[in-house]
GROMACS .gro file of C-alpha atoms in nm:
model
  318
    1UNK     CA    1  -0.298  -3.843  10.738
    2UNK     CA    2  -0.291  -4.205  10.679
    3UNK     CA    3  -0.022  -4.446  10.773
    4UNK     CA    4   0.145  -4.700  10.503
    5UNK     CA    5   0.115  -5.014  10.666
    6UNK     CA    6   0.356  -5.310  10.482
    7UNK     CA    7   0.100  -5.514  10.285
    8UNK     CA    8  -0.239  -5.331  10.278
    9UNK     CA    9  -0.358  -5.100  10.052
   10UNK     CA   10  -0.369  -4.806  10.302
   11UNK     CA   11  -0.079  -4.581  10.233
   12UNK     CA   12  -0.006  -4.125  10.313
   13UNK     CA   13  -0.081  -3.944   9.990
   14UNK     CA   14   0.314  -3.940   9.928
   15UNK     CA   15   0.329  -4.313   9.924
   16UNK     CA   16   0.079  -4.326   9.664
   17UNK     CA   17   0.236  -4.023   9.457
   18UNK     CA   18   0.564  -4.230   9.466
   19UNK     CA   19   0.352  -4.538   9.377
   20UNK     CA   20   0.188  -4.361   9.073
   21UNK     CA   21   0.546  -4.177   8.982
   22UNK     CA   22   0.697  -4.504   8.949
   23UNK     CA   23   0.419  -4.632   8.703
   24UNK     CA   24   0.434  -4.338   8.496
   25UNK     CA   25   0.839  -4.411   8.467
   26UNK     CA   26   0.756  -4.730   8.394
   27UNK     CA   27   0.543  -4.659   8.117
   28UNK     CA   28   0.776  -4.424   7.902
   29UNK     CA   29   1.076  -4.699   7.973
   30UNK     CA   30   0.912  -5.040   7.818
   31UNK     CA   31   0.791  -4.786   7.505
   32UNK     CA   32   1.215  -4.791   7.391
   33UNK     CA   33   1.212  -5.220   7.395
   34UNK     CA   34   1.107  -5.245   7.102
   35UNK     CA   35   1.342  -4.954   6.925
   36UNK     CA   36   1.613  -5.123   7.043
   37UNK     CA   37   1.522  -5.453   6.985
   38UNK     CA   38   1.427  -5.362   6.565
   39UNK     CA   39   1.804  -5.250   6.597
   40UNK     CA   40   1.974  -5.511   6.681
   41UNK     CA   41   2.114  -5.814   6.450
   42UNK     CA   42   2.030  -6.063   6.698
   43UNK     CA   43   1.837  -6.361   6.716
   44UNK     CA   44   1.510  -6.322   6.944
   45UNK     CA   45   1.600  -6.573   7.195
   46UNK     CA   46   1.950  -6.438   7.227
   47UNK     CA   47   1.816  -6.065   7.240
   48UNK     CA   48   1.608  -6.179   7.562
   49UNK     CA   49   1.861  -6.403   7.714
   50UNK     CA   50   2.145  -6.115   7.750
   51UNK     CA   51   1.855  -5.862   7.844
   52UNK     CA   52   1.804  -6.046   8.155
   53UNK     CA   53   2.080  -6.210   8.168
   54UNK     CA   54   2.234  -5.828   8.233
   55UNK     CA   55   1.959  -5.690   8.389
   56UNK     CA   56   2.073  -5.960   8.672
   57UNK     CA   57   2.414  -5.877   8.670
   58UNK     CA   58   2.320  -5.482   8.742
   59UNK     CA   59   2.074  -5.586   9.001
   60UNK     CA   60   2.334  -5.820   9.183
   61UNK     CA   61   2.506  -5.576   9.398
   62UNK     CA   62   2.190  -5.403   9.517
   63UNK     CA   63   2.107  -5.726   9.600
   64UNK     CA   64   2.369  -5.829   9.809
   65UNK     CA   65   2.424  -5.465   9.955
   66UNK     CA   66   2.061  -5.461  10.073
   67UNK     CA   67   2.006  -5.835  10.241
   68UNK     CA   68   1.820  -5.961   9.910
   69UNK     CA   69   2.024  -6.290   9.936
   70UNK     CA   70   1.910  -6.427  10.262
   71UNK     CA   71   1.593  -6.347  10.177
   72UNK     CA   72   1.615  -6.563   9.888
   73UNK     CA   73   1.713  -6.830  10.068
   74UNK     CA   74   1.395  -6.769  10.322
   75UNK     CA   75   1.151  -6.840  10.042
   76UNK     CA   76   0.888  -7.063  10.090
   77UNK     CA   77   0.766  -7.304   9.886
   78UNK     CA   78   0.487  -7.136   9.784
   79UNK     CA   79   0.706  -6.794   9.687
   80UNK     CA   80   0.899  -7.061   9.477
   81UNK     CA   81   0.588  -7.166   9.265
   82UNK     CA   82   0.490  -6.816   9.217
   83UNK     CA   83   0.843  -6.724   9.154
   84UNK     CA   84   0.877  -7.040   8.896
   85UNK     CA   85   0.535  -6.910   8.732
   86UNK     CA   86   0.624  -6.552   8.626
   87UNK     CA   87   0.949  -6.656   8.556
   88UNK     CA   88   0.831  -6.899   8.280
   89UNK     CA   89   0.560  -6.659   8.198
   90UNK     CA   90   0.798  -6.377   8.138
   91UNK     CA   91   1.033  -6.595   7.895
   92UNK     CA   92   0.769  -6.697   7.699
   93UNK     CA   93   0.614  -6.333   7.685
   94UNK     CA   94   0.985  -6.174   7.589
   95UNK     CA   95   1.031  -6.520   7.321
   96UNK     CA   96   0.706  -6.455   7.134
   97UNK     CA   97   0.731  -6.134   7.161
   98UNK     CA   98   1.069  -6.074   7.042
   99UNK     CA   99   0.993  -6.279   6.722
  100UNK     CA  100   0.653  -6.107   6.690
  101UNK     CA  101   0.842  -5.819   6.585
  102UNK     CA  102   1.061  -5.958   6.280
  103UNK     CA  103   0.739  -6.108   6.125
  104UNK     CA  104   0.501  -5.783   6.136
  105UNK     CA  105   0.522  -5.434   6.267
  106UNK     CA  106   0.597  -5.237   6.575
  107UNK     CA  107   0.290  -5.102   6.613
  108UNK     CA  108   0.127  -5.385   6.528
  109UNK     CA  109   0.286  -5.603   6.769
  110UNK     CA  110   0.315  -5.370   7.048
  111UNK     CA  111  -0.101  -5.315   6.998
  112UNK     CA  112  -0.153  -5.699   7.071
  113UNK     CA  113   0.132  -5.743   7.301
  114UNK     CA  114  -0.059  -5.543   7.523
  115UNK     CA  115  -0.378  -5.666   7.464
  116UNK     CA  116  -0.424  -5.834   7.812
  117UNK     CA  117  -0.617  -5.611   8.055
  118UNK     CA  118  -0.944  -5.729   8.016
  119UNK     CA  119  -0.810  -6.113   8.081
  120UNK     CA  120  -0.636  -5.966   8.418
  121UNK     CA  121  -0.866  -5.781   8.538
  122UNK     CA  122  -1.130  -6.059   8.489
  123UNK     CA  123  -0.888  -6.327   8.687
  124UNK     CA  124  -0.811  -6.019   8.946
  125UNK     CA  125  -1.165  -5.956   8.978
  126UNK     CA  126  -1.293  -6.360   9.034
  127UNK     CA  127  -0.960  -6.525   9.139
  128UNK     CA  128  -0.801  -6.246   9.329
  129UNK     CA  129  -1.115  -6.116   9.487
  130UNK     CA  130  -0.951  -5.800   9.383
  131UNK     CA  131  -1.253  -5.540   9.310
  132UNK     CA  132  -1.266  -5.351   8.978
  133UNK     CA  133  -1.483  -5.015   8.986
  134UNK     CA  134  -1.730  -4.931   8.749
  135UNK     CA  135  -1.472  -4.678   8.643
  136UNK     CA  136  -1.246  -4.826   8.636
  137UNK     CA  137  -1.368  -5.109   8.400
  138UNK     CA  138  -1.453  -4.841   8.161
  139UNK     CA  139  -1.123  -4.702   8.165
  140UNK     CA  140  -1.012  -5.033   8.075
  141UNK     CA  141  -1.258  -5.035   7.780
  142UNK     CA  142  -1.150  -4.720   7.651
  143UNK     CA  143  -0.803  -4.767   7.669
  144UNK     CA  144  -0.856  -5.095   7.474
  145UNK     CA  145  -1.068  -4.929   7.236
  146UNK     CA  146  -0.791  -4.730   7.127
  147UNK     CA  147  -0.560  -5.055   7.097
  148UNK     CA  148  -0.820  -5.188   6.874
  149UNK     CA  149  -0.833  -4.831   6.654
  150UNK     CA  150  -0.457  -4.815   6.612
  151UNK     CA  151  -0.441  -5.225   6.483
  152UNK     CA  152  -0.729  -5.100   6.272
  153UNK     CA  153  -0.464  -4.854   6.090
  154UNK     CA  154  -0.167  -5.141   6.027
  155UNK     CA  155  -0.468  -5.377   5.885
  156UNK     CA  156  -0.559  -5.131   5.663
  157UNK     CA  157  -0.281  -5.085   5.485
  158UNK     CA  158  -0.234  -5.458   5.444
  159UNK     CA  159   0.081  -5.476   5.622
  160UNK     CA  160   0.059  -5.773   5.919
  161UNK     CA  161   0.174  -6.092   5.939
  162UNK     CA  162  -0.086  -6.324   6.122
  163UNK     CA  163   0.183  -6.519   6.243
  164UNK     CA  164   0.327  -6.238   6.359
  165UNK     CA  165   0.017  -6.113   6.517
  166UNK     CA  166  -0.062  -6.466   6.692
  167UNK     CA  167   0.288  -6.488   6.839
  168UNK     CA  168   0.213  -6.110   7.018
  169UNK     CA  169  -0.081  -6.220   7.146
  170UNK     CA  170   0.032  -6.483   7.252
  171UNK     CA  171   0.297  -6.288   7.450
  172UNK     CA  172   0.009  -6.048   7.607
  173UNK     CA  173  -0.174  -6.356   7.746
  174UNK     CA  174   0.198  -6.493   7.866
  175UNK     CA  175   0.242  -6.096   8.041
  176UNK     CA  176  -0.106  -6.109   8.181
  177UNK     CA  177  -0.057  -6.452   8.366
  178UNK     CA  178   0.310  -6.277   8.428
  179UNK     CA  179   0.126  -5.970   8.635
  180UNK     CA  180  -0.108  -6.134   8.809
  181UNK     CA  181   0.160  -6.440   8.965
  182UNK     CA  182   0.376  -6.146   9.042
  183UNK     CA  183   0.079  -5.923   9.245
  184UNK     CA  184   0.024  -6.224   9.487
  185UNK     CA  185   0.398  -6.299   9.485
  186UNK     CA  186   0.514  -5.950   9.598
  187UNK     CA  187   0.277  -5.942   9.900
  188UNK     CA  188   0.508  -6.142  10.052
  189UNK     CA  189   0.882  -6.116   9.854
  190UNK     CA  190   1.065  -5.797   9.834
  191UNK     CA  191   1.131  -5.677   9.485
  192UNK     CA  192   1.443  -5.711   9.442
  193UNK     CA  193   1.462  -6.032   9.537
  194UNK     CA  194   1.136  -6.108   9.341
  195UNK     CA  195   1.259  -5.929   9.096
  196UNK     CA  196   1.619  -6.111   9.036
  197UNK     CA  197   1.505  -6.454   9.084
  198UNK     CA  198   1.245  -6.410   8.831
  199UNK     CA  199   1.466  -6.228   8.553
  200UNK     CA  200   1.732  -6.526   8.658
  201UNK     CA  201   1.483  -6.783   8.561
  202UNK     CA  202   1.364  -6.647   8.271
  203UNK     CA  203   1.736  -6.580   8.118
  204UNK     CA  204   1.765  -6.991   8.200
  205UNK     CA  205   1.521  -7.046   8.008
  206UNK     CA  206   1.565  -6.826   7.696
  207UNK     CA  207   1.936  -6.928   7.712
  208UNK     CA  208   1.827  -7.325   7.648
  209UNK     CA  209   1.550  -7.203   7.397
  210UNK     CA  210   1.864  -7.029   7.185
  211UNK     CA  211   2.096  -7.337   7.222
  212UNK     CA  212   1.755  -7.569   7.117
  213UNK     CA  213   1.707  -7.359   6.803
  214UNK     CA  214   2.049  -7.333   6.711
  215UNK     CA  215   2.155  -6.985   6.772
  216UNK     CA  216   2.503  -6.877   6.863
  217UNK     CA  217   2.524  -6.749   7.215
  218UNK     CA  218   2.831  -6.571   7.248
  219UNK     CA  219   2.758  -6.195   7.091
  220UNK     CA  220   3.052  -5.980   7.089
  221UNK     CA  221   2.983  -5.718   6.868
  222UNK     CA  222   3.039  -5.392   7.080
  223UNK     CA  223   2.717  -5.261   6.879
  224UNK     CA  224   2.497  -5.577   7.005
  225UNK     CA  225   2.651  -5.508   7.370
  226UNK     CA  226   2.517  -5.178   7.409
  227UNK     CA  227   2.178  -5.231   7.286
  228UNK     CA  228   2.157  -5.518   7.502
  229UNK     CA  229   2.282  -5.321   7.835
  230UNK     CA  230   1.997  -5.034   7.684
  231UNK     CA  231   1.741  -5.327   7.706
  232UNK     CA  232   1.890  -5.419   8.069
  233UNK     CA  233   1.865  -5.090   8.159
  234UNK     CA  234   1.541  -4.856   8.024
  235UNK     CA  235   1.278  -5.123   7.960
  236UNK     CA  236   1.368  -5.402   8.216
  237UNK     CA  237   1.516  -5.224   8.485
  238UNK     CA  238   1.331  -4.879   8.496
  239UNK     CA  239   1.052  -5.052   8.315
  240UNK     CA  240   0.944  -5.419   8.425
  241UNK     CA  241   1.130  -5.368   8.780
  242UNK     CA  242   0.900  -5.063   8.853
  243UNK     CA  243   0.601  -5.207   8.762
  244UNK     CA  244   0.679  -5.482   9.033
  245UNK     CA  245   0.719  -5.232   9.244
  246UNK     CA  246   0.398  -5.111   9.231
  247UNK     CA  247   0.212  -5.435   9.219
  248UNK     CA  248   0.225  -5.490   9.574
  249UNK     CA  249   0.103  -5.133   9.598
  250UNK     CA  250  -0.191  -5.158   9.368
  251UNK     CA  251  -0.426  -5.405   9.208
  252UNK     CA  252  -0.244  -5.589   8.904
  253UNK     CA  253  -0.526  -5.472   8.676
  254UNK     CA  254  -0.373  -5.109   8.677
  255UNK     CA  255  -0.066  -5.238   8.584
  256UNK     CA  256  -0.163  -5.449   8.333
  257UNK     CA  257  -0.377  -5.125   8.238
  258UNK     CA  258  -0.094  -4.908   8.205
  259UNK     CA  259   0.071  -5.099   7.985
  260UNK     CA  260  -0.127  -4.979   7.732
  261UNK     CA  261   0.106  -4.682   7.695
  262UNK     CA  262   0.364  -4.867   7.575
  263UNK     CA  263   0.161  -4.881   7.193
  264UNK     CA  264   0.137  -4.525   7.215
  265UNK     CA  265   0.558  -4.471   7.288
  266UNK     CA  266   0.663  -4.715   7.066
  267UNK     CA  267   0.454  -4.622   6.776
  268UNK     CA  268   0.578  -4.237   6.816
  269UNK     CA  269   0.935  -4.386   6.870
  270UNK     CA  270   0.901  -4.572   6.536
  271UNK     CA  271   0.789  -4.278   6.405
  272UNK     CA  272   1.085  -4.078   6.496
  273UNK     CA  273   1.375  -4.327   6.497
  274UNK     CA  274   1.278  -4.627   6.258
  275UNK     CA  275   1.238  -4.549   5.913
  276UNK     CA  276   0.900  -4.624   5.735
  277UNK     CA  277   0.722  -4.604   6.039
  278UNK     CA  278   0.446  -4.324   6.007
  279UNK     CA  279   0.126  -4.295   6.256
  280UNK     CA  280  -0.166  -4.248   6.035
  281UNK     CA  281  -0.457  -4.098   6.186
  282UNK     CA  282  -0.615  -4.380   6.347
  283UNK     CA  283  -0.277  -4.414   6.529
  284UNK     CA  284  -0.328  -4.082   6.658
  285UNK     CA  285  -0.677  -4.098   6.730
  286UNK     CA  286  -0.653  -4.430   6.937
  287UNK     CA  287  -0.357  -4.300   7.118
  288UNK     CA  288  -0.585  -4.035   7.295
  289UNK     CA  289  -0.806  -4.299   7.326
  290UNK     CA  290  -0.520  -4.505   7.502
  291UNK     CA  291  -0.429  -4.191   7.700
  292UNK     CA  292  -0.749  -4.113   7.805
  293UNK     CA  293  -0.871  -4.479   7.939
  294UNK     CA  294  -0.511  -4.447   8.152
  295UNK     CA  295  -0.639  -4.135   8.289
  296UNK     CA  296  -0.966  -4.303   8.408
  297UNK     CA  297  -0.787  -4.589   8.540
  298UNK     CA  298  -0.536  -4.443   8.710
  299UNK     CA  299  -0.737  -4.161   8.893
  300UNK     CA  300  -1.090  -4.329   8.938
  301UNK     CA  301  -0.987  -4.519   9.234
  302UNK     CA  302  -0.987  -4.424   9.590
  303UNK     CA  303  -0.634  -4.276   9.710
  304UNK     CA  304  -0.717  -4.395  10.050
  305UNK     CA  305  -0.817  -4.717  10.051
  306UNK     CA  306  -0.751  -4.985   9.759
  307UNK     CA  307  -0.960  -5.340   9.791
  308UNK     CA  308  -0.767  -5.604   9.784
  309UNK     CA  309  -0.737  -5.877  10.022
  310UNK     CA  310  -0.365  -6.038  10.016
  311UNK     CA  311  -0.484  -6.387  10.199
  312UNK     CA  312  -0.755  -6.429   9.985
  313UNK     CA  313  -0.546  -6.382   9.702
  314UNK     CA  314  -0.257  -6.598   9.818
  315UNK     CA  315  -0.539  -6.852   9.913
  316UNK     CA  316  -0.722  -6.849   9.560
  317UNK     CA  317  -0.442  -6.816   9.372
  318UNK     CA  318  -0.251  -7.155   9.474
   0.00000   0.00000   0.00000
């Protein structure tokens, strides 16, 4: 059997079960964000801020119980770039985002949210030095195929904003650069560590973006609370914290990849729990579409042996 060795892509078959397991939790968690984010009363920048601002304050005592706080301190200056990179990524990703959604519609934005695997696995591929198969690459091209077919269903019935629709795009590109900081970052930083300093940063930054604009920052609406501590929680903590997981585990174009699931959630989610929200039949058919280019991604790679060279990536990327 083969032996996980700490930072190569060489791991036993349970390692990369456990890898895999975490992805696919991953994937069902970030497809709630947007539920809960259409139901709160919230401004967008104040909706992010407390989502990592308590996704920070659950993480905390993991933190300190497991050493995460000395290793902080150890960082070098180079984690601290890559750190201060996803961490301004991610805010702008959850800003844009986040306001995507009250100009056009969950589907709609979720589609071009996620829009971002062919730019990562592009900058993985020439940057990264981080090899995408043949298969791979068609998975990807599938997968996006069916993005494309279910935005083809929300422009048909005349229902997006363009604003809207720039702003999510906008916040794909943001999650792209977001994935790929984070790959190189967690070949050397644990994740919770990695993963706190980032969502820390990020909840900085939203925090001044609400207090620029105007918005009130203290939310005490029991209601608001909740849905905040359920976007802490299932998307952030379950979701975004498991995909860093895995990106020291496997390329970042897989997780960028899988991402794609979350139009597929999120538009059945809308279906059931937001009112006016029906999948048409393109919805459905580029869901399988979406399912199916996951499939290819996810299993056309070799269990054994991924390749990706760390030092070249650390090297390239800074």
């Amino acid at each position: 059997m083969l032996q996980l060795r700490e930072g190569r892509h060489v791991r036993s078959s349970g390692e990369f079960s456990k890898v895999y397991l975490a992805i696919g939790v991953a994937m069902v968690s970030i497809s709630f964000a947007s539920i809960f984010i259409k139901w709160s009363e919230s401004p967008p920048f104040v909706i992010a801020y407390y989502r990592l601002g308590f996704t920070c304050l659950i993480l905390l005592p993991f933190l300190i119980r497991y050493g995460g706080l000395s290793e902080i301190r150890s960082f070098s200056g180079r984690d601290w770039m890559l750190v201060l990179l996803s961490g301004v990524a991610l805010s702008f990703h959850f800003g844009l985002w986040i306001v995507s959604l009250s100009l056009t519609l969950v589907s709609t934005s979720v589609i071009l949210v996620t829009s971002h695997p062919i730019f990562v696995a592009a900058i993985s591929h020439f940057l990264m030095k981080e090899k995408v198969k043949k298969i791979a690459a068609a998975g990807i091209v599938l997968a996006f195929s069916g993005v494309v077919t279910i935005s083809l269903s929300d422009y048909s019935e005349g229902g997006s904003n363009l604003v809207g629709d720039l702003m999510a795009f906008l916040g794909g590109i943001c999650a792209g650069i977001y994935f790929l900081s984070g790959r190189v970052a967690r070949q050397r930083v644990s994740v919770l560590p990695y993963a706190f300093t980032v969502y820390g940063l990020s909840a900085a930054i939203l925090m001044c973006s609400a207090a620029i604009v105007g918005d009130e920052l203290l939310v005490t609406e029991d209601r608001e609370i909740i849905l905040f501590l359920l976007l802490a929680i299932v998307p952030t903590i379950f979701g975004h914290t498991m995909f860093n997981y895995a990106l020291k585990k496997v390329p970042a174009h897989i997780i960028s990849t899988s991402v794609l699931g979350e139009p597929v959630g999120a538009s059945i989610l809308a279906f059931l729990l937001l009112p006016g929200e029906v999948p048409g039949i393109l919805i459905i058919a580029g869901g399988c579409l979406v399912v199916l280019g996951l499939y290819i991604v996810l299993t056309g790679r070799d269990k054994g042996k991924y390749e990706a060279s760390e030092t070249s990536a650390e090297s390239d990327m800074l």
